[in-house]
Amino acid sequence: MKSLLFKIFFISALTIVFLGVPIKETKAQCAMCSLTAESSVKNGNTQGKTLNKGILFLLGCPFLAVGIVGLVWFKKYRDPEEPDDHGPEL
């Protein structure tokens, strides 16, 4: 039980640390998409930023799906907790 609590605490602490770190803007585009986006931004369009956000959204979806499956699996197969009070013993 203590090992499970330690793992949960450790993962929660790492999550808080990684979410608290400032992230600078990333560019998740292939070479051709990048050239198209750069040329459209030079012409005054904002399609490049939207394209970048769409690519990052598509990148995040598999991680979200794996996280949900892992959570459901954890909830389904974890050991049930036994109650501390078994009632009066005779």
mmCIF file of C-alpha atoms in Angstrom:
data_model
loop_
_atom_site.group_PDB
_atom_site.id
_atom_site.type_symbol
_atom_site.label_atom_id
_atom_site.label_comp_id
_atom_site.label_asym_id
_atom_site.label_seq_id
_atom_site.Cartn_x
_atom_site.Cartn_y
_atom_site.Cartn_z
ATOM 1 C CA MET A 1 0.000 0.000 0.000
ATOM 2 C CA LYS A 2 2.846 2.362 0.865
ATOM 3 C CA SER A 3 4.530 1.602 -2.440
ATOM 4 C CA LEU A 4 1.374 2.534 -4.358
ATOM 5 C CA LEU A 5 0.994 5.767 -2.403
ATOM 6 C CA PHE A 6 4.634 6.609 -3.066
ATOM 7 C CA LYS A 7 4.205 5.997 -6.799
ATOM 8 C CA ILE A 8 1.089 8.168 -6.935
ATOM 9 C CA PHE A 9 2.839 10.937 -4.983
ATOM 10 C CA PHE A 10 5.943 10.723 -7.191
ATOM 11 C CA ILE A 11 3.969 10.853 -10.447
ATOM 12 C CA SER A 12 1.850 13.733 -9.139
ATOM 13 C CA ALA A 13 4.958 15.673 -8.104
ATOM 14 C CA LEU A 14 6.586 15.139 -11.508
ATOM 15 C CA THR A 15 3.392 16.241 -13.253
ATOM 16 C CA ILE A 16 3.225 19.434 -11.210
ATOM 17 C CA VAL A 17 6.900 20.175 -11.879
ATOM 18 C CA PHE A 18 6.589 19.619 -15.630
ATOM 19 C CA LEU A 19 3.380 21.633 -15.890
ATOM 20 C CA GLY A 20 4.969 24.487 -13.969
ATOM 21 C CA VAL A 21 7.972 24.808 -16.277
ATOM 22 C CA PRO A 22 7.484 27.586 -18.834
ATOM 23 C CA ILE A 23 7.364 26.230 -22.347
ATOM 24 C CA LYS A 24 8.526 28.311 -25.242
ATOM 25 C CA GLU A 25 6.662 28.204 -28.517
ATOM 26 C CA THR A 26 7.367 25.093 -30.556
ATOM 27 C CA LYS A 27 7.102 24.656 -34.273
ATOM 28 C CA ALA A 28 5.741 21.231 -35.123
ATOM 29 C CA GLN A 29 5.706 21.370 -38.889
ATOM 30 C CA CYS A 30 7.305 19.489 -41.729
ATOM 31 C CA ALA A 31 9.539 21.366 -44.169
ATOM 32 C CA MET A 32 6.859 21.853 -46.824
ATOM 33 C CA CYS A 33 4.216 22.974 -44.328
ATOM 34 C CA SER A 34 6.733 25.321 -42.754
ATOM 35 C CA LEU A 35 7.570 26.965 -46.084
ATOM 36 C CA THR A 36 3.889 27.365 -46.943
ATOM 37 C CA ALA A 37 3.121 28.847 -43.545
ATOM 38 C CA GLU A 38 6.082 31.244 -43.693
ATOM 39 C CA SER A 39 5.157 32.486 -47.140
ATOM 40 C CA SER A 40 1.530 33.005 -46.131
ATOM 41 C CA VAL A 41 2.574 34.950 -43.002
ATOM 42 C CA LYS A 42 4.822 37.202 -45.100
ATOM 43 C CA ASN A 43 1.793 37.992 -47.248
ATOM 44 C CA GLY A 44 -0.230 39.005 -44.184
ATOM 45 C CA ASN A 45 -2.227 35.834 -43.564
ATOM 46 C CA THR A 46 -2.462 34.149 -40.173
ATOM 47 C CA GLN A 47 -2.875 30.640 -41.557
ATOM 48 C CA GLY A 48 0.599 29.622 -40.388
ATOM 49 C CA LYS A 49 -0.275 30.020 -36.702
ATOM 50 C CA THR A 50 -3.512 28.112 -37.166
ATOM 51 C CA LEU A 51 -1.704 25.334 -39.019
ATOM 52 C CA ASN A 52 0.843 25.063 -36.209
ATOM 53 C CA LYS A 53 -1.900 24.881 -33.561
ATOM 54 C CA GLY A 54 -3.705 22.178 -35.553
ATOM 55 C CA ILE A 55 -0.570 20.074 -35.821
ATOM 56 C CA LEU A 56 0.087 20.376 -32.083
ATOM 57 C CA PHE A 57 -3.535 19.403 -31.388
ATOM 58 C CA LEU A 58 -3.169 16.290 -33.535
ATOM 59 C CA LEU A 59 0.085 15.488 -31.733
ATOM 60 C CA GLY A 60 -1.609 15.677 -28.324
ATOM 61 C CA CYS A 61 -4.595 13.445 -29.128
ATOM 62 C CA PRO A 62 -2.727 10.092 -28.967
ATOM 63 C CA PHE A 63 -1.186 11.037 -25.616
ATOM 64 C CA LEU A 64 -4.619 11.919 -24.264
ATOM 65 C CA ALA A 65 -6.087 8.634 -25.548
ATOM 66 C CA VAL A 66 -3.280 6.568 -23.980
ATOM 67 C CA GLY A 67 -3.727 8.439 -20.696
ATOM 68 C CA ILE A 68 -7.465 7.732 -20.624
ATOM 69 C CA VAL A 69 -6.943 4.041 -21.428
ATOM 70 C CA GLY A 70 -4.283 3.828 -18.699
ATOM 71 C CA LEU A 71 -6.585 5.465 -16.154
ATOM 72 C CA VAL A 72 -9.480 3.135 -16.994
ATOM 73 C CA TRP A 73 -7.165 0.123 -16.847
ATOM 74 C CA PHE A 74 -5.791 1.248 -13.479
ATOM 75 C CA LYS A 75 -9.272 1.768 -12.039
ATOM 76 C CA LYS A 76 -10.506 -1.594 -13.324
ATOM 77 C CA TYR A 77 -7.608 -3.818 -12.220
ATOM 78 C CA ARG A 78 -6.447 -2.251 -8.957
ATOM 79 C CA ASP A 79 -6.828 -4.196 -5.732
ATOM 80 C CA PRO A 80 -10.001 -3.381 -3.808
ATOM 81 C CA GLU A 81 -9.354 -1.809 -0.442
ATOM 82 C CA GLU A 82 -10.373 -3.834 2.585
ATOM 83 C CA PRO A 83 -12.311 -1.982 5.265
ATOM 84 C CA ASP A 84 -10.451 -1.445 8.527
ATOM 85 C CA ASP A 85 -13.429 -2.198 10.785
ATOM 86 C CA HIS A 86 -14.535 -5.832 10.557
ATOM 87 C CA GLY A 87 -17.142 -5.453 13.257
ATOM 88 C CA PRO A 88 -17.156 -6.967 16.730
ATOM 89 C CA GLU A 89 -15.371 -10.263 17.173
ATOM 90 C CA LEU A 90 -16.979 -12.891 19.376
#
